[in-house]
Amino acid sequence: ATSRRKRSAQSRSEWSPVSQRSGLFAPVRDLIMSIPSASGGATTATLKRELRKLLRARLALIPHEEFLSQSAAASAHIVAHSSFTSARSVALFVSHDLEFETAPLLRAVRGSGKRCFLPRVEGPRMHMLEVRGGAPEIESWAPNRWGIREPGLLDSEGKARAEACDVGVDLVIVPGLAFDVRGGRLGKGKGYYDRFLSKVRTEGGGGSPVLMAVMLAEQLVGDVPMDERDFYMQFLASKDGVMECLK
């Protein structure tokens, strides 16, 4: 389904690797993550916080070369997928520590002539701004407070950059810490993508974009805690391929 869905908070004592529910992603190696019992009334926020802690610890153990290898393989699957080939515009992100490496995707977007949008955070809002250059332009940007390079509101000619929420975007490549086969996504907890997706779906000139999450195999878990503000992904992309979510 393409609309935002609400799932009630449930008691969850464990998030385990998905090794049998989808042959596409099986096996998910040795990712075994136990969460203290939620039977005592743990809230969705508490469950999310515990899962974030475990995923960050897990990702910190993965060699940088493995991030690059899995990201490159997933990117090859994405650019061959119909949601990418048919898109006239794509929003993605500039990678940071312990994140899927988007450099191959950025090259593919710019090389195919599609409109490209990258994020800039200002206060509680994340702008998706059009970028016409490639890696050299990105390297020239100043990092924000998290060390992530982001575009200025004006381009190199002093003109205001187009925003995805104003002109619409066909495909949004979404980062995260954990995902499940229903399309559940656990972000870093700031809510930037959920607010952006809500805004682009209500105001974007091109209608509702396709939502595709990018991930390492180790980021797929059995069940992601979700609340009414969270958006479900339509596709999950990993080194093993692009899977349509079951939700």
PDB file of C-alpha atoms in Angstrom:
ATOM      1  CA  ALA A   1       0.000   0.000   0.000  1.00  0.00           C
ATOM      2  CA  THR A   2       1.174   3.505  -0.721  1.00  0.00           C
ATOM      3  CA  SER A   3      -0.579   5.422   2.017  1.00  0.00           C
ATOM      4  CA  ARG A   4       0.568   6.068   5.547  1.00  0.00           C
ATOM      5  CA  ARG A   5      -0.574   3.269   7.836  1.00  0.00           C
ATOM      6  CA  LYS A   6      -1.071   3.169  11.566  1.00  0.00           C
ATOM      7  CA  ARG A   7      -0.090   0.171  13.624  1.00  0.00           C
ATOM      8  CA  SER A   8      -0.817  -0.070  17.334  1.00  0.00           C
ATOM      9  CA  ALA A   9       2.069  -0.493  19.762  1.00  0.00           C
ATOM     10  CA  GLN A  10       2.447  -4.162  20.600  1.00  0.00           C
ATOM     11  CA  SER A  11       4.471  -6.107  23.137  1.00  0.00           C
ATOM     12  CA  ARG A  12       7.637  -7.250  21.446  1.00  0.00           C
ATOM     13  CA  SER A  13      10.358  -9.178  23.243  1.00  0.00           C
ATOM     14  CA  GLU A  14      12.657  -9.790  20.289  1.00  0.00           C
ATOM     15  CA  TRP A  15      13.625  -8.561  16.863  1.00  0.00           C
ATOM     16  CA  SER A  16      15.253 -11.408  15.014  1.00  0.00           C
ATOM     17  CA  PRO A  17      16.765 -11.645  11.545  1.00  0.00           C
ATOM     18  CA  VAL A  18      14.416 -12.387   8.699  1.00  0.00           C
ATOM     19  CA  SER A  19      15.927 -15.513   7.173  1.00  0.00           C
ATOM     20  CA  GLN A  20      12.892 -17.470   6.067  1.00  0.00           C
ATOM     21  CA  ARG A  21      10.115 -14.935   5.433  1.00  0.00           C
ATOM     22  CA  SER A  22      11.754 -13.752   2.239  1.00  0.00           C
ATOM     23  CA  GLY A  23      14.123 -15.838   0.178  1.00  0.00           C
ATOM     24  CA  LEU A  24      15.324 -12.628  -1.423  1.00  0.00           C
ATOM     25  CA  PHE A  25      17.118 -11.550   1.732  1.00  0.00           C
ATOM     26  CA  ALA A  26      17.925 -14.947   3.263  1.00  0.00           C
ATOM     27  CA  PRO A  27      20.031 -15.518   5.183  1.00  0.00           C
ATOM     28  CA  VAL A  28      20.655 -12.327   7.122  1.00  0.00           C
ATOM     29  CA  ARG A  29      23.861 -13.746   8.573  1.00  0.00           C
ATOM     30  CA  ASP A  30      24.220 -13.821  12.357  1.00  0.00           C
ATOM     31  CA  LEU A  31      22.125 -10.806  13.328  1.00  0.00           C
ATOM     32  CA  ILE A  32      20.387 -11.838  16.555  1.00  0.00           C
ATOM     33  CA  MET A  33      19.085  -9.017  18.647  1.00  0.00           C
ATOM     34  CA  SER A  34      17.082  -9.437  21.844  1.00  0.00           C
ATOM     35  CA  ILE A  35      15.041  -6.656  23.398  1.00  0.00           C
ATOM     36  CA  PRO A  36      13.990  -6.749  27.058  1.00  0.00           C
ATOM     37  CA  SER A  37      10.394  -7.887  27.468  1.00  0.00           C
ATOM     38  CA  ALA A  38       7.817  -5.242  26.622  1.00  0.00           C
ATOM     39  CA  SER A  39       5.104  -7.033  28.593  1.00  0.00           C
ATOM     40  CA  GLY A  40       5.513  -4.492  31.385  1.00  0.00           C
ATOM     41  CA  GLY A  41       3.995  -1.782  29.204  1.00  0.00           C
ATOM     42  CA  ALA A  42       6.929  -0.475  27.202  1.00  0.00           C
ATOM     43  CA  THR A  43       5.897   2.257  24.797  1.00  0.00           C
ATOM     44  CA  THR A  44       6.588   2.340  21.083  1.00  0.00           C
ATOM     45  CA  ALA A  45       9.125   5.107  21.754  1.00  0.00           C
ATOM     46  CA  THR A  46      10.974   2.864  24.217  1.00  0.00           C
ATOM     47  CA  LEU A  47      10.981  -0.044  21.785  1.00  0.00           C
ATOM     48  CA  LYS A  48      12.348   2.203  19.044  1.00  0.00           C
ATOM     49  CA  ARG A  49      15.075   3.546  21.309  1.00  0.00           C
ATOM     50  CA  GLU A  50      16.230   0.036  22.263  1.00  0.00           C
ATOM     51  CA  LEU A  51      16.228  -1.130  18.645  1.00  0.00           C
ATOM     52  CA  ARG A  52      18.228   1.918  17.542  1.00  0.00           C
ATOM     53  CA  LYS A  53      20.844   1.172  20.180  1.00  0.00           C
ATOM     54  CA  LEU A  54      21.215  -2.408  18.983  1.00  0.00           C
ATOM     55  CA  LEU A  55      21.360  -1.511  15.291  1.00  0.00           C
ATOM     56  CA  ARG A  56      24.010   1.144  15.845  1.00  0.00           C
ATOM     57  CA  ALA A  57      26.124  -1.367  17.744  1.00  0.00           C
ATOM     58  CA  ARG A  58      25.654  -3.929  14.990  1.00  0.00           C
ATOM     59  CA  LEU A  59      26.501  -1.527  12.167  1.00  0.00           C
ATOM     60  CA  ALA A  60      29.633  -0.362  13.993  1.00  0.00           C
ATOM     61  CA  LEU A  61      31.033  -3.896  13.647  1.00  0.00           C
ATOM     62  CA  ILE A  62      30.686  -4.001   9.856  1.00  0.00           C
ATOM     63  CA  PRO A  63      33.875  -3.154   7.906  1.00  0.00           C
ATOM     64  CA  HIS A  64      33.735  -0.099   5.676  1.00  0.00           C
ATOM     65  CA  GLU A  65      34.503  -2.268   2.648  1.00  0.00           C
ATOM     66  CA  GLU A  66      31.341  -4.275   3.343  1.00  0.00           C
ATOM     67  CA  PHE A  67      29.260  -1.080   3.378  1.00  0.00           C
ATOM     68  CA  LEU A  68      30.698  -0.181  -0.020  1.00  0.00           C
ATOM     69  CA  SER A  69      30.259  -3.661  -1.476  1.00  0.00           C
ATOM     70  CA  GLN A  70      26.656  -4.126  -0.386  1.00  0.00           C
ATOM     71  CA  SER A  71      25.733  -0.572  -1.385  1.00  0.00           C
ATOM     72  CA  ALA A  72      27.203  -1.004  -4.858  1.00  0.00           C
ATOM     73  CA  ALA A  73      25.320  -4.272  -5.397  1.00  0.00           C
ATOM     74  CA  ALA A  74      22.035  -2.775  -4.180  1.00  0.00           C
ATOM     75  CA  SER A  75      22.524   0.303  -6.355  1.00  0.00           C
ATOM     76  CA  ALA A  76      22.889  -1.890  -9.447  1.00  0.00           C
ATOM     77  CA  HIS A  77      19.539  -3.524  -8.644  1.00  0.00           C
ATOM     78  CA  ILE A  78      17.892  -0.144  -8.070  1.00  0.00           C
ATOM     79  CA  VAL A  79      18.951   1.416 -11.371  1.00  0.00           C
ATOM     80  CA  ALA A  80      17.565  -1.619 -13.220  1.00  0.00           C
ATOM     81  CA  HIS A  81      14.222  -1.447 -11.379  1.00  0.00           C
ATOM     82  CA  SER A  82      11.162  -0.014 -13.123  1.00  0.00           C
ATOM     83  CA  SER A  83      10.554   2.561 -10.376  1.00  0.00           C
ATOM     84  CA  PHE A  84      13.955   4.052 -11.176  1.00  0.00           C
ATOM     85  CA  THR A  85      13.951   3.709 -14.959  1.00  0.00           C
ATOM     86  CA  SER A  86      10.512   5.320 -15.221  1.00  0.00           C
ATOM     87  CA  ALA A  87      11.278   8.141 -12.754  1.00  0.00           C
ATOM     88  CA  ARG A  88      11.936  11.601 -14.104  1.00  0.00           C
ATOM     89  CA  SER A  89      13.112  12.830 -10.709  1.00  0.00           C
ATOM     90  CA  VAL A  90      14.765  11.153  -7.720  1.00  0.00           C
ATOM     91  CA  ALA A  91      15.357  12.322  -4.149  1.00  0.00           C
ATOM     92  CA  LEU A  92      18.194  10.638  -2.286  1.00  0.00           C
ATOM     93  CA  PHE A  93      20.686  11.515   0.447  1.00  0.00           C
ATOM     94  CA  VAL A  94      24.371  12.167   1.027  1.00  0.00           C
ATOM     95  CA  SER A  95      25.837   9.264   2.985  1.00  0.00           C
ATOM     96  CA  HIS A  96      27.389   9.686   6.416  1.00  0.00           C
ATOM     97  CA  ASP A  97      28.941   7.331   8.955  1.00  0.00           C
ATOM     98  CA  LEU A  98      27.414   3.832   9.168  1.00  0.00           C
ATOM     99  CA  GLU A  99      25.047   4.507   6.263  1.00  0.00           C
ATOM    100  CA  PHE A 100      24.349   2.960   2.900  1.00  0.00           C
ATOM    101  CA  GLU A 101      26.749   4.530   0.373  1.00  0.00           C
ATOM    102  CA  THR A 102      24.754   6.528  -2.179  1.00  0.00           C
ATOM    103  CA  ALA A 103      27.613   7.697  -4.444  1.00  0.00           C
ATOM    104  CA  PRO A 104      26.825   5.077  -7.145  1.00  0.00           C
ATOM    105  CA  LEU A 105      23.149   6.072  -7.126  1.00  0.00           C
ATOM    106  CA  LEU A 106      23.988   9.753  -7.361  1.00  0.00           C
ATOM    107  CA  ARG A 107      26.160   9.076 -10.407  1.00  0.00           C
ATOM    108  CA  ALA A 108      23.360   7.039 -11.987  1.00  0.00           C
ATOM    109  CA  VAL A 109      20.755   9.741 -11.377  1.00  0.00           C
ATOM    110  CA  ARG A 110      22.919  12.519 -12.777  1.00  0.00           C
ATOM    111  CA  GLY A 111      24.156  10.361 -15.664  1.00  0.00           C
ATOM    112  CA  SER A 112      20.609   9.496 -16.749  1.00  0.00           C
ATOM    113  CA  GLY A 113      19.504  13.126 -16.874  1.00  0.00           C
ATOM    114  CA  LYS A 114      16.908  12.777 -14.112  1.00  0.00           C
ATOM    115  CA  ARG A 115      16.221  15.667 -11.776  1.00  0.00           C
ATOM    116  CA  CYS A 116      18.104  15.078  -8.530  1.00  0.00           C
ATOM    117  CA  PHE A 117      17.103  16.297  -5.062  1.00  0.00           C
ATOM    118  CA  LEU A 118      19.256  16.180  -1.913  1.00  0.00           C
ATOM    119  CA  PRO A 119      18.360  17.141   1.665  1.00  0.00           C
ATOM    120  CA  ARG A 120      19.106  20.258   3.665  1.00  0.00           C
ATOM    121  CA  VAL A 121      17.968  20.488   7.296  1.00  0.00           C
ATOM    122  CA  GLU A 122      16.839  23.793   8.785  1.00  0.00           C
ATOM    123  CA  GLY A 123      15.303  23.613  12.227  1.00  0.00           C
ATOM    124  CA  PRO A 124      12.616  20.899  12.291  1.00  0.00           C
ATOM    125  CA  ARG A 125      12.249  20.846   8.509  1.00  0.00           C
ATOM    126  CA  MET A 126      14.145  18.941   5.860  1.00  0.00           C
ATOM    127  CA  HIS A 127      14.187  20.581   2.436  1.00  0.00           C
ATOM    128  CA  MET A 128      14.786  18.410  -0.642  1.00  0.00           C
ATOM    129  CA  LEU A 129      16.618  20.760  -2.999  1.00  0.00           C
ATOM    130  CA  GLU A 130      17.433  20.237  -6.654  1.00  0.00           C
ATOM    131  CA  VAL A 131      21.096  19.663  -7.441  1.00  0.00           C
ATOM    132  CA  ARG A 132      22.446  19.871 -10.984  1.00  0.00           C
ATOM    133  CA  GLY A 133      26.089  19.034 -10.278  1.00  0.00           C
ATOM    134  CA  GLY A 134      27.728  15.809  -9.155  1.00  0.00           C
ATOM    135  CA  ALA A 135      30.427  14.755  -6.706  1.00  0.00           C
ATOM    136  CA  PRO A 136      32.629  17.866  -7.159  1.00  0.00           C
ATOM    137  CA  GLU A 137      29.718  20.144  -6.261  1.00  0.00           C
ATOM    138  CA  ILE A 138      28.823  18.038  -3.225  1.00  0.00           C
ATOM    139  CA  GLU A 139      32.434  18.084  -2.004  1.00  0.00           C
ATOM    140  CA  SER A 140      32.338  21.870  -2.101  1.00  0.00           C
ATOM    141  CA  TRP A 141      29.426  22.082   0.333  1.00  0.00           C
ATOM    142  CA  ALA A 142      30.031  22.842   3.996  1.00  0.00           C
ATOM    143  CA  PRO A 143      29.068  20.024   6.394  1.00  0.00           C
ATOM    144  CA  ASN A 144      26.170  20.606   8.769  1.00  0.00           C
ATOM    145  CA  ARG A 145      26.299  20.002  12.525  1.00  0.00           C
ATOM    146  CA  TRP A 146      26.206  16.244  11.977  1.00  0.00           C
ATOM    147  CA  GLY A 147      29.078  16.365   9.511  1.00  0.00           C
ATOM    148  CA  ILE A 148      26.827  15.788   6.477  1.00  0.00           C
ATOM    149  CA  ARG A 149      27.383  17.900   3.373  1.00  0.00           C
ATOM    150  CA  GLU A 150      24.205  19.640   2.243  1.00  0.00           C
ATOM    151  CA  PRO A 151      23.243  22.051  -0.536  1.00  0.00           C
ATOM    152  CA  GLY A 152      22.675  25.735   0.065  1.00  0.00           C
ATOM    153  CA  LEU A 153      19.280  27.274  -0.572  1.00  0.00           C
ATOM    154  CA  LEU A 154      20.851  29.071  -3.559  1.00  0.00           C
ATOM    155  CA  ASP A 155      22.758  27.396  -6.371  1.00  0.00           C
ATOM    156  CA  SER A 156      26.177  28.436  -7.701  1.00  0.00           C
ATOM    157  CA  GLU A 157      24.523  31.150  -9.813  1.00  0.00           C
ATOM    158  CA  GLY A 158      22.704  32.655  -6.843  1.00  0.00           C
ATOM    159  CA  LYS A 159      19.309  31.303  -7.901  1.00  0.00           C
ATOM    160  CA  ALA A 160      16.897  29.612  -5.511  1.00  0.00           C
ATOM    161  CA  ARG A 161      16.988  25.841  -5.853  1.00  0.00           C
ATOM    162  CA  ALA A 162      13.741  24.060  -6.725  1.00  0.00           C
ATOM    163  CA  GLU A 163      12.199  22.088  -3.854  1.00  0.00           C
ATOM    164  CA  ALA A 164      10.694  18.629  -4.242  1.00  0.00           C
ATOM    165  CA  CYS A 165       7.688  19.657  -2.152  1.00  0.00           C
ATOM    166  CA  ASP A 166       6.898  22.378  -4.692  1.00  0.00           C
ATOM    167  CA  VAL A 167       7.559  20.614  -7.991  1.00  0.00           C
ATOM    168  CA  GLY A 168       7.000  16.974  -6.987  1.00  0.00           C
ATOM    169  CA  VAL A 169       9.328  13.976  -7.146  1.00  0.00           C
ATOM    170  CA  ASP A 170       8.785  10.500  -8.595  1.00  0.00           C
ATOM    171  CA  LEU A 171      11.071   8.340  -6.437  1.00  0.00           C
ATOM    172  CA  VAL A 172      12.422   8.879  -2.917  1.00  0.00           C
ATOM    173  CA  ILE A 173      15.407   6.805  -1.790  1.00  0.00           C
ATOM    174  CA  VAL A 174      15.089   6.583   1.995  1.00  0.00           C
ATOM    175  CA  PRO A 175      17.759   5.766   4.608  1.00  0.00           C
ATOM    176  CA  GLY A 176      17.159   4.200   8.010  1.00  0.00           C
ATOM    177  CA  LEU A 177      18.534   2.025  10.769  1.00  0.00           C
ATOM    178  CA  ALA A 178      16.178  -0.964  10.550  1.00  0.00           C
ATOM    179  CA  PHE A 179      13.473  -2.284   8.240  1.00  0.00           C
ATOM    180  CA  ASP A 180      11.035  -5.183   8.044  1.00  0.00           C
ATOM    181  CA  VAL A 181       9.401  -6.954   5.117  1.00  0.00           C
ATOM    182  CA  ARG A 182       6.118  -5.069   5.646  1.00  0.00           C
ATOM    183  CA  GLY A 183       7.943  -1.847   4.839  1.00  0.00           C
ATOM    184  CA  GLY A 184       8.317  -0.755   8.451  1.00  0.00           C
ATOM    185  CA  ARG A 185      11.204   1.665   8.884  1.00  0.00           C
ATOM    186  CA  LEU A 186      13.147   2.828  11.919  1.00  0.00           C
ATOM    187  CA  GLY A 187      14.928   6.141  11.373  1.00  0.00           C
ATOM    188  CA  LYS A 188      17.313   7.969  13.647  1.00  0.00           C
ATOM    189  CA  GLY A 189      14.541   9.504  15.706  1.00  0.00           C
ATOM    190  CA  LYS A 190      14.384  13.100  14.466  1.00  0.00           C
ATOM    191  CA  GLY A 191      11.334  12.643  12.218  1.00  0.00           C
ATOM    192  CA  TYR A 192      12.776  14.557   9.250  1.00  0.00           C
ATOM    193  CA  TYR A 193      11.771  12.036   6.608  1.00  0.00           C
ATOM    194  CA  ASP A 194       8.278  11.464   7.990  1.00  0.00           C
ATOM    195  CA  ARG A 195       7.586  15.210   7.980  1.00  0.00           C
ATOM    196  CA  PHE A 196       9.045  15.569   4.491  1.00  0.00           C
ATOM    197  CA  LEU A 197       7.011  12.647   3.116  1.00  0.00           C
ATOM    198  CA  SER A 198       3.828  14.007   4.663  1.00  0.00           C
ATOM    199  CA  LYS A 199       4.474  17.410   3.080  1.00  0.00           C
ATOM    200  CA  VAL A 200       5.486  16.147  -0.365  1.00  0.00           C
ATOM    201  CA  ARG A 201       2.410  13.922  -0.566  1.00  0.00           C
ATOM    202  CA  THR A 202       0.046  16.741   0.281  1.00  0.00           C
ATOM    203  CA  GLU A 203       1.805  19.581  -1.556  1.00  0.00           C
ATOM    204  CA  GLY A 204       4.066  17.988  -4.156  1.00  0.00           C
ATOM    205  CA  GLY A 205       3.091  18.908  -7.679  1.00  0.00           C
ATOM    206  CA  GLY A 206       3.737  15.402  -8.977  1.00  0.00           C
ATOM    207  CA  GLY A 207       1.544  13.414  -6.603  1.00  0.00           C
ATOM    208  CA  SER A 208       2.719  10.648  -4.291  1.00  0.00           C
ATOM    209  CA  PRO A 209       6.279   9.445  -4.922  1.00  0.00           C
ATOM    210  CA  VAL A 210       7.428   5.842  -4.777  1.00  0.00           C
ATOM    211  CA  LEU A 211       9.221   5.144  -1.484  1.00  0.00           C
ATOM    212  CA  MET A 212      12.234   2.822  -1.674  1.00  0.00           C
ATOM    213  CA  ALA A 213      14.404   2.113   1.363  1.00  0.00           C
ATOM    214  CA  VAL A 214      18.075   1.204   0.937  1.00  0.00           C
ATOM    215  CA  MET A 215      19.747  -1.107   3.422  1.00  0.00           C
ATOM    216  CA  LEU A 216      22.471  -3.544   4.254  1.00  0.00           C
ATOM    217  CA  ALA A 217      21.318  -7.126   4.786  1.00  0.00           C
ATOM    218  CA  GLU A 218      22.083  -6.776   8.500  1.00  0.00           C
ATOM    219  CA  GLN A 219      19.445  -4.055   8.841  1.00  0.00           C
ATOM    220  CA  LEU A 220      16.471  -6.290   8.067  1.00  0.00           C
ATOM    221  CA  VAL A 221      14.693  -7.390  11.261  1.00  0.00           C
ATOM    222  CA  GLY A 222      11.524  -9.272  12.091  1.00  0.00           C
ATOM    223  CA  ASP A 223       9.337  -6.371  13.168  1.00  0.00           C
ATOM    224  CA  VAL A 224       9.900  -2.621  13.397  1.00  0.00           C
ATOM    225  CA  PRO A 225       7.804  -0.727  15.988  1.00  0.00           C
ATOM    226  CA  MET A 226       5.717   1.901  14.207  1.00  0.00           C
ATOM    227  CA  ASP A 227       3.309   4.651  15.214  1.00  0.00           C
ATOM    228  CA  GLU A 228       0.780   6.853  13.440  1.00  0.00           C
ATOM    229  CA  ARG A 229       3.406   9.349  12.226  1.00  0.00           C
ATOM    230  CA  ASP A 230       5.561   6.756  10.488  1.00  0.00           C
ATOM    231  CA  PHE A 231       5.507   5.979   6.779  1.00  0.00           C
ATOM    232  CA  TYR A 232       5.773   2.497   5.355  1.00  0.00           C
ATOM    233  CA  MET A 233       8.144   1.865   2.479  1.00  0.00           C
ATOM    234  CA  GLN A 234       6.907   0.315  -0.769  1.00  0.00           C
ATOM    235  CA  PHE A 235      10.210  -1.327  -1.703  1.00  0.00           C
ATOM    236  CA  LEU A 236      13.328  -2.522   0.124  1.00  0.00           C
ATOM    237  CA  ALA A 237      16.607  -2.563  -1.795  1.00  0.00           C
ATOM    238  CA  SER A 238      19.600  -4.616  -0.667  1.00  0.00           C
ATOM    239  CA  LYS A 239      22.541  -6.438  -2.220  1.00  0.00           C
ATOM    240  CA  ASP A 240      20.139  -9.297  -3.011  1.00  0.00           C
ATOM    241  CA  GLY A 241      17.661  -7.251  -5.029  1.00  0.00           C
ATOM    242  CA  VAL A 242      14.609  -4.999  -4.756  1.00  0.00           C
ATOM    243  CA  MET A 243      11.701  -6.497  -2.833  1.00  0.00           C
ATOM    244  CA  GLU A 244       8.149  -5.174  -2.853  1.00  0.00           C
ATOM    245  CA  CYS A 245       6.994  -4.799   0.734  1.00  0.00           C
ATOM    246  CA  LEU A 246       4.243  -7.041   2.050  1.00  0.00           C
ATOM    247  CA  LYS A 247       2.187  -4.374   3.859  1.00  0.00           C
TER     248      LYS A 247
END
